[in-house]
Each structure stands twice: as C-alpha cells, then as structure tokens.
C-alpha cells in the first residue's frame, strides 16, 4: 500500500513543477512572503506533515497498520520490537538530504527549494520505511554526496575533502566521486588546490581505515564484494539494470552479450564515468558537478553486476536535484519516471525474495524496468550533451528541426490527400512483394509426402512383411496420417514370433521414427490394437539410417504380393528423409490444416473454436496441391505476401506520403512475426490481413469526409468497410476489436463534423448537417451492416454445414447450427482454463517477452538444433514503441487534432481488450497491433528522412540494423538447422524468457 500511495503521489507530481511565471505570482502572495521571511516555520510544517505521514507504518515490521495504532501511543511502543532506532536514524538522514536540497536550490529560488524539500522528504517516507534496516547505507551515501555539493557551493573545500575521505570508507559510491572532485577543484581553483583536496581526503580515508577496521567495521568495497559476490545471492540480484537485461546478473552466462563478463561491465561503467569527467571538464560549476555525479552513479547502477534495486536511490535523488537546481522540466519528468521505476523494482524485489524467479512475471517486469532505466539514461545523455556549448550546436539544431517537423506533420497529415499511384509505384510494390514472397516460399514445405495408405481397423487385418534375407532393423519409420490408434510389432526370428514393441499412431500427417532393435529378422507383423487409424507409409532403417526394402507382403486373405505396389510400401523413397517441419505438420496445423482438409473431404469437423473462413482459405491450397505441407501452407503464405502489399496502401491512406507508404511496407518485411506466422497453416495472418483492409477503407472514408463537403457520403467505401468487417470476423472473432476501433473513429468524425458544421456566413448549421449527413450515414451504415456482415459470415459456414450433414444449406436447420456454433465458441473461450509454458501477458508483448516456440526438431545432428520461434524483430518493435511514446507526447503537448488520433484509437481497440481477457494468451495476440505500429514508426521516421543528409543517414542506419537482426535470427524463424552454440551466443538476448 505504501508503494501504491507513493506511486500516486509521483503521478500527481507530473506537470506541477512551478514555472517562472507561477513562481512570480507566488512571490506576490502574502503567505509566500511570510514563509520566505520565516523559512524555519515552512520547513517545520512540511516536516511535521511528513512525520505524521510515516506514523502508520514506521513502527511495524510488516508495513501499514490500522488507524488505532496512530491514536494509541502504548500500542506503538508495544509493536516497536526494537525497530525504532534505525527508523529514527532513517528519518534524520532523510531530513538532512531534504534540507541540503533546500539549501542548494534556495539561492536560485526559495519556493522551488521548498517544493523539492517536500518532494524528497515525502519520497523517502514510503520507500525507506519498508525495510527493517531502513536503507541507512544508501541514505548515508546520498546525504554525504549532497553535503559535499553544498560545502563546495559555499567554498568549504576542507570540509568537502573530510566528508569524502570518511564517506568513501563506508560507501563505495562516495569513493567514485574522487575523479569528479579532482577535476572540479583543478578547473575552478588550479592544480595545487586539487592536489591538496586529494591529500586531505586520502588522509581521512586512511584514518577511517585505522580506526574502524580494527573495530570490526569493514570498508564499503569489501562489504559489496562479500554481499554481492556470494553465490546464494545470485538468485535475488533483481536490480533493473543493463546487466540484468542481458541476463548476466551472476556474471556467468554463455550468451554472446554476457561473455563480456565482469571486464565488459567494468569497461561500460568506466566509459560512463569518463563521460561524466568530460562533461564536468566543460561545465565546471557545482551544477555541472551534480550532473556528472548523476551520470557516474547511474552508470554504476546500470553496468555493475549483483546490485540491489535500492541502489538506484542515489541516481534518482540526484536527478531530482538536477531538476530543481536547473529548473529543468525534462529532468523533472525523468525523475518522476525513474522514481516510479524504483518503486516497482522494489515491489518486484519483495516478491522475488519470497520465491526467487519462480514467477516469470518478476523477470519480465525487471526487463521492462531495465529498458525504461536505460532509455532514461540515454535521454539524459543526449540532453546533457546538448548543454556543452558550441561543439553541440549542430546536435541542438538537428533535434530542434526534427521536433518542429514532427509537430508540423501531426497537423498537416490530416489535411493532405494521399499521393497518386503511378505505374512505377505498382511495379516497385510488385517487385518488393515478389522478393518477399521468394523468401516466404523458400523451404515452406514438401510438395510430395506419402498420399496412399490404409486403415487397419481390427486385429484380423494384420499385415505381415517379409524380407529376402535376414536383416538388422534399428528404426521403424511411420507416416502417420489420420485418426488415432496403435499397433503392435512382432518379429519372426529363429522360427517363432516374438512380440517387440507397440507404436502409437496419434499424429496427423507427421513423419516420425521409433527405435526398434531387431537382429536377423526375416518377417515382421503389424498387429492393430484394436485399430491403427490411417497410415500412409511404413519404412525400416538399419543402423546407418539406410532404407531396408521389404520384398513381400501377406494380405489378410493369406496371399503374398510384392511389397512395392502395396499402399504401405509404395512411396519408400520419402521414408528415408529426416523428419522435419518440411514433411510434417507442426503447432496449430493439427487444428486448422486438419479442418481445412476435412472441409474438402466432407469429414466431421475437428476444430470449431474459431469461425471457418480462415480454414476455408487454407482448403484452397490443399485443393490445388494436395494434402502436403506445401499445400496446407500455400494459401496462408500467399496471404502473408498480400499483407505486405496491404501495408503499403495502409501507409498511403493514413500518412498520405510515398515515403511513409514504402516505409510501412518495408518495416513489415523486416519484422519476424508476419514472416513466421505466414509460413504455417494457421488463420492469424488471414485475420490480420482483413483487419488491415478494414483500416485502409476506414481511413479512406475518414479522409474523404475530412477533405470534402459533409453532404457527400462515400457509400462505395462504406460497402468495402463492412465487407472487410465481415471477412475479419468470419476468420477470427478478434476482428470485432478492429471494428470497434473503426466505429469509434466514425463517432469521433461525426462529433468533429457536428461542431464544425457552419454556413457560409459563419453560423452553425447543425440541422443542415443532421439532415444531409448524419441521418443518411447512420441509416445507410446500419442497412449495409445488416445486409453484408451476416450474409458473408453465414456463407463462410457453407463447407462447415456440408461436413455437418445439415439438410439444406440455406434452411433454418443451418441457421440453428451456425448459432449453436457461436454459442460453443463463446463458451470455449470464456471458460478456457488451460495453461501453457510459453503463455505471455499483454503487458509484456510490446517488449517482445516470452516468444512462442512453434517447432523444435527432434532429429538434428549432435550439437545442432532446428527451431521456429514466433517473436518480433526487437529492432522493429522497440523503435515502434518509442515512436508511439514520442507521438503521444507531442499530441498531448499540441492539443490539436491529428490523423494519428484515429490511428491510436484503432491501435488501442485491438490491444486494450486483452487487458480484460483472463484465458491463456500468447505473443501472437499482439499481431493485429503490428500494422498500426509500423505506421507509427513510419510517421516518426519520415521527418528524419526529409530533413537533411544526416537524417537520411540515421534512417538508413536504423534500417540496416533491423535488416541485420533479421539475418541474424533467420535460422530461428525459418527452421534452418543451426548449432546450439549459435543460439546461446547470438540469439538469446533475454535468457530467462527467450527459450529457443
């Protein structure tokens, strides 16, 4: 509760940093003048409120207590349990830090100093009291650091040196300030002053060593080494830093990024500290020293293994000080976000201490916080680098120009019409689609798998196989086709039948092998138990995996016939192949691909948890190419290519520029998920394709209404919108989310038109708009919806109804069957309680956590592996997420309507419903969000491209990095056989969640 209260407090702080004009108004206030003249009263009042705020949990081991504890002094004393002393010291140090802040800031602005005094004293009230030890070490380090800054500000150099000498003995963080203090003294007062400062500091450091070490108080660096280096602590090292992000919290990993080990981390920390020294060399003021200390300590936190979450306290507090000292709003916002990150990190740490990383949500939360912390560090780096004067004028100009272009684009994009398509555009889009299609269809699946076979339905249908001489068999190969069952294998050796093994036939068009050790075999019997289902082929391999050809087969009537023409042995060449995804079904193909085949054959339908249109489309590929892996996957792979073309037209409709259209398409081509999801027989890419069509026609309608007279209603576009809705919903019910987003955009458009409907004389004409646009649009929309959507949805069920043996496709029995199917689907999804080892939560999808392992080959060579993993390109998804944050920030800042408002409504409509879904979810449920994420990325990138050569170079570098990541991960997303060492070194960027 304390963490929640503090989180709300920090959120309320957003945007309330007083501006110069607000402070000017406050200064004219009578109470303000009173407090400035009696600052002790003001500080005392804030401190008293902070003390009262701390009472409910300051004297309890477990946090907040009831209100009666506040009123009863005796109860408080009874529950103290000896905890009051460290908590008292805690509050004293908190007050000292807040007071130091006030003294540092008040000379610049008294009221601002008072404001930050309150922020700090309340900030620590919730954080530090959650521990029995009360974080005294961290608070002492922060207090000494702030006190050193204050003494340097008032030019008490000897005091600062003494504080550094004593403090660096107890806390290693204080010791890190030595290079900064040396540079500050040298740049401000000369080399002699710096040398004297160091000598005095070292003298008191040695004195502390001689006094405290014999007394049993070890130095800070030894405490760190003993505490953080212990193996039993490795499972609880939950600081959300770069080390944790790459999975190197124990400094022992096979990952390429973590092979840097301790030396690499030390290098990164020294790099950050060196930049802090560089910054201070050019910015030789106390403010520059505060910034440099923040950079150095934040580098320590980010790049040091084995840290605790609470060691982020020092960077957070220094960032608060920077915000107040410079009255810098970006630093203020970063401090708020970093404080929230710290609060969540502490909360996760408390859960992790009880069950170290048993709950995968802990590690995912840490990953997200680590990304946020690293992002704040990079933003602060850019911000502070821009403050270094003339040498960064070009950087300032570049960023300012980019922000200006971005803000202009937010307004202009809704006013311009999409570019005219040329033959060159169609040719180029076709070439890109053709190239992408070549990559998608390469190694998509086998064209030829065993097609003939038999079903052995009773033990009387036993098959006997004879060889021309005694053979040694080590492997039995089966191409398991339809239905389920099992059969026993008996071998004829030395004149008698000997039972050998039992083989389960529970796969669906799967080539599989089973070990079968038999020496000197002359005959083999395959005995159904009691039935086998359909088997398309059986083969026998020797110890070198060479195919053994049978000579004769005894049929059920006792006749011996040649083995070659028999349905079980007529396609033997295929049986020598190694079982892979190329010749077998995998993942959801056993549901969707199977059902598509059942639609063609008229068999009872197996998969009924989704509407049938996606499986109708899969059936077209099977109809053309047969029931082979290629035939099952053909239609869906083709849809993946169509999706890339649709992304081009989506970028054209939303952003209206040629660059944005091509960029949207190319981003989609470089992402992993569309590629992976298009290459197996499923329905997700088909669903996303129809959603993309829906958004294309929705934005076409919106643009025409925004740009033309409101009385002109594009009915043809409305027809296309509702056709897309029907197709999307008939493929997967998640299409309803996309329709909800399109409907919300429609409502927003009508509200804008209502308030914008004016006559030529400038007066509002609401009745004219009501009569000419609103009523005709609503009426026609409802009629079109009722005519188109149910009709297309029902027609998609025709193959299903044929398989269900319903009398009359367009009869009432068919309608009842379709309605019963809808009821069953709703009951299935609402009542689903199944779990899955690769399930993931909605909040982790944008950060690419918990990829879905679709396929893992079981017959790879030693040290090799075949995998197919569904995930996103991290160099596409993270820039996309940053683009969303950047655009949202500017939309809130400008408060003017933009086409991106429509885009975000559609995006949230397909994402936010998953917050309420309680059933098991996977990362591919984020797939429908991706087209709009690509559009947002293209929107953020376009101003860079249009600015100058440097901007274009930046865009090309980002594109090159994304393409490089695609090539790096290609084996893992295509099923190519690679070494396990390659996977461990280069692909597992998040070792705890990226299980390949």
PDB file of C-alpha atoms in Angstrom, residues 401-490:
ATOM      1  CA  UNK A 401      14.414  20.786 -36.501  1.00  0.00           C
ATOM      2  CA  UNK A 402      13.228  17.209 -36.130  1.00  0.00           C
ATOM      3  CA  UNK A 403      10.743  18.105 -33.381  1.00  0.00           C
ATOM      4  CA  UNK A 404       9.450  21.017 -35.452  1.00  0.00           C
ATOM      5  CA  UNK A 405       8.976  18.782 -38.499  1.00  0.00           C
ATOM      6  CA  UNK A 406       7.226  16.167 -36.375  1.00  0.00           C
ATOM      7  CA  UNK A 407       4.812  18.681 -34.853  1.00  0.00           C
ATOM      8  CA  UNK A 408       4.066  20.118 -38.289  1.00  0.00           C
ATOM      9  CA  UNK A 409       3.406  16.665 -39.705  1.00  0.00           C
ATOM     10  CA  UNK A 410       0.958  15.893 -36.891  1.00  0.00           C
ATOM     11  CA  UNK A 411      -1.223  18.771 -38.069  1.00  0.00           C
ATOM     12  CA  UNK A 412      -0.675  18.557 -41.822  1.00  0.00           C
ATOM     13  CA  UNK A 413      -1.201  14.828 -42.327  1.00  0.00           C
ATOM     14  CA  UNK A 414      -4.968  15.098 -41.945  1.00  0.00           C
ATOM     15  CA  UNK A 415      -5.196  17.972 -44.424  1.00  0.00           C
ATOM     16  CA  UNK A 416      -3.380  16.429 -47.391  1.00  0.00           C
ATOM     17  CA  UNK A 417      -4.706  13.795 -49.784  1.00  0.00           C
ATOM     18  CA  UNK A 418      -2.876  10.522 -50.466  1.00  0.00           C
ATOM     19  CA  UNK A 419      -0.431  10.628 -53.366  1.00  0.00           C
ATOM     20  CA  UNK A 420      -1.496   9.463 -56.804  1.00  0.00           C
ATOM     21  CA  UNK A 421      -0.383   5.946 -57.689  1.00  0.00           C
ATOM     22  CA  UNK A 422       1.854   5.627 -60.717  1.00  0.00           C
ATOM     23  CA  UNK A 423       2.862   2.624 -62.775  1.00  0.00           C
ATOM     24  CA  UNK A 424       6.289   2.918 -61.186  1.00  0.00           C
ATOM     25  CA  UNK A 425       4.721   2.533 -57.727  1.00  0.00           C
ATOM     26  CA  UNK A 426       2.789  -0.554 -58.724  1.00  0.00           C
ATOM     27  CA  UNK A 427       5.889  -2.049 -60.329  1.00  0.00           C
ATOM     28  CA  UNK A 428       8.069  -1.366 -57.295  1.00  0.00           C
ATOM     29  CA  UNK A 429       5.464  -2.699 -54.853  1.00  0.00           C
ATOM     30  CA  UNK A 430       5.149  -5.790 -57.009  1.00  0.00           C
ATOM     31  CA  UNK A 431       8.914  -6.328 -57.029  1.00  0.00           C
ATOM     32  CA  UNK A 432       9.125  -5.976 -53.219  1.00  0.00           C
ATOM     33  CA  UNK A 433       6.214  -8.387 -52.806  1.00  0.00           C
ATOM     34  CA  UNK A 434       7.826 -10.814 -55.241  1.00  0.00           C
ATOM     35  CA  UNK A 435      11.150 -10.719 -53.374  1.00  0.00           C
ATOM     36  CA  UNK A 436       9.399 -11.155 -50.029  1.00  0.00           C
ATOM     37  CA  UNK A 437       7.352 -13.993 -51.483  1.00  0.00           C
ATOM     38  CA  UNK A 438      10.503 -15.761 -52.596  1.00  0.00           C
ATOM     39  CA  UNK A 439      11.806 -15.660 -49.031  1.00  0.00           C
ATOM     40  CA  UNK A 440       8.459 -16.814 -47.593  1.00  0.00           C
ATOM     41  CA  UNK A 441       8.084 -19.735 -50.011  1.00  0.00           C
ATOM     42  CA  UNK A 442      11.703 -20.875 -49.710  1.00  0.00           C
ATOM     43  CA  UNK A 443      11.665 -24.122 -47.713  1.00  0.00           C
ATOM     44  CA  UNK A 444       7.963 -23.644 -46.970  1.00  0.00           C
ATOM     45  CA  UNK A 445       7.227 -27.360 -47.042  1.00  0.00           C
ATOM     46  CA  UNK A 446       7.483 -30.519 -49.053  1.00  0.00           C
ATOM     47  CA  UNK A 447       5.487 -30.843 -52.269  1.00  0.00           C
ATOM     48  CA  UNK A 448       5.439 -34.651 -52.036  1.00  0.00           C
ATOM     49  CA  UNK A 449       4.583 -36.725 -48.987  1.00  0.00           C
ATOM     50  CA  UNK A 450       3.023 -40.203 -48.844  1.00  0.00           C
ATOM     51  CA  UNK A 451      -0.547 -39.954 -50.114  1.00  0.00           C
ATOM     52  CA  UNK A 452      -1.738 -43.553 -50.327  1.00  0.00           C
ATOM     53  CA  UNK A 453      -2.283 -45.641 -47.236  1.00  0.00           C
ATOM     54  CA  UNK A 454      -4.582 -47.946 -45.325  1.00  0.00           C
ATOM     55  CA  UNK A 455      -6.552 -48.051 -42.101  1.00  0.00           C
ATOM     56  CA  UNK A 456      -6.172 -51.271 -40.160  1.00  0.00           C
ATOM     57  CA  UNK A 457      -9.427 -51.420 -38.242  1.00  0.00           C
ATOM     58  CA  UNK A 458      -9.156 -54.756 -36.435  1.00  0.00           C
ATOM     59  CA  UNK A 459      -6.554 -57.366 -35.432  1.00  0.00           C
ATOM     60  CA  UNK A 460      -7.824 -59.526 -38.307  1.00  0.00           C
ATOM     61  CA  UNK A 461      -6.250 -57.014 -40.702  1.00  0.00           C
ATOM     62  CA  UNK A 462      -2.721 -57.807 -39.502  1.00  0.00           C
ATOM     63  CA  UNK A 463      -0.066 -57.061 -42.128  1.00  0.00           C
ATOM     64  CA  UNK A 464       2.923 -59.399 -42.474  1.00  0.00           C
ATOM     65  CA  UNK A 465       6.091 -58.087 -44.152  1.00  0.00           C
ATOM     66  CA  UNK A 466       8.791 -60.441 -45.488  1.00  0.00           C
ATOM     67  CA  UNK A 467      12.375 -59.660 -46.423  1.00  0.00           C
ATOM     68  CA  UNK A 468      14.507 -61.505 -48.956  1.00  0.00           C
ATOM     69  CA  UNK A 469      17.101 -62.284 -46.295  1.00  0.00           C
ATOM     70  CA  UNK A 470      17.555 -61.825 -42.534  1.00  0.00           C
ATOM     71  CA  UNK A 471      18.073 -58.100 -41.762  1.00  0.00           C
ATOM     72  CA  UNK A 472      19.042 -55.937 -38.802  1.00  0.00           C
ATOM     73  CA  UNK A 473      16.463 -53.208 -38.107  1.00  0.00           C
ATOM     74  CA  UNK A 474      17.096 -50.319 -35.739  1.00  0.00           C
ATOM     75  CA  UNK A 475      14.388 -47.786 -36.646  1.00  0.00           C
ATOM     76  CA  UNK A 476      10.751 -48.041 -37.629  1.00  0.00           C
ATOM     77  CA  UNK A 477       9.516 -45.072 -39.730  1.00  0.00           C
ATOM     78  CA  UNK A 478       5.789 -44.251 -39.911  1.00  0.00           C
ATOM     79  CA  UNK A 479       3.952 -41.566 -41.849  1.00  0.00           C
ATOM     80  CA  UNK A 480       1.001 -41.132 -39.526  1.00  0.00           C
ATOM     81  CA  UNK A 481      -1.934 -39.607 -41.404  1.00  0.00           C
ATOM     82  CA  UNK A 482      -5.434 -39.554 -39.912  1.00  0.00           C
ATOM     83  CA  UNK A 483      -7.291 -40.783 -36.852  1.00  0.00           C
ATOM     84  CA  UNK A 484      -5.603 -42.362 -33.841  1.00  0.00           C
ATOM     85  CA  UNK A 485      -4.775 -45.832 -32.593  1.00  0.00           C
ATOM     86  CA  UNK A 486      -1.831 -48.140 -32.115  1.00  0.00           C
ATOM     87  CA  UNK A 487      -0.338 -51.335 -33.409  1.00  0.00           C
ATOM     88  CA  UNK A 488       1.995 -53.992 -32.047  1.00  0.00           C
ATOM     89  CA  UNK A 489       5.109 -55.181 -33.864  1.00  0.00           C
ATOM     90  CA  UNK A 490       6.116 -58.831 -33.770  1.00  0.00           C
TER      91      UNK A 490
END
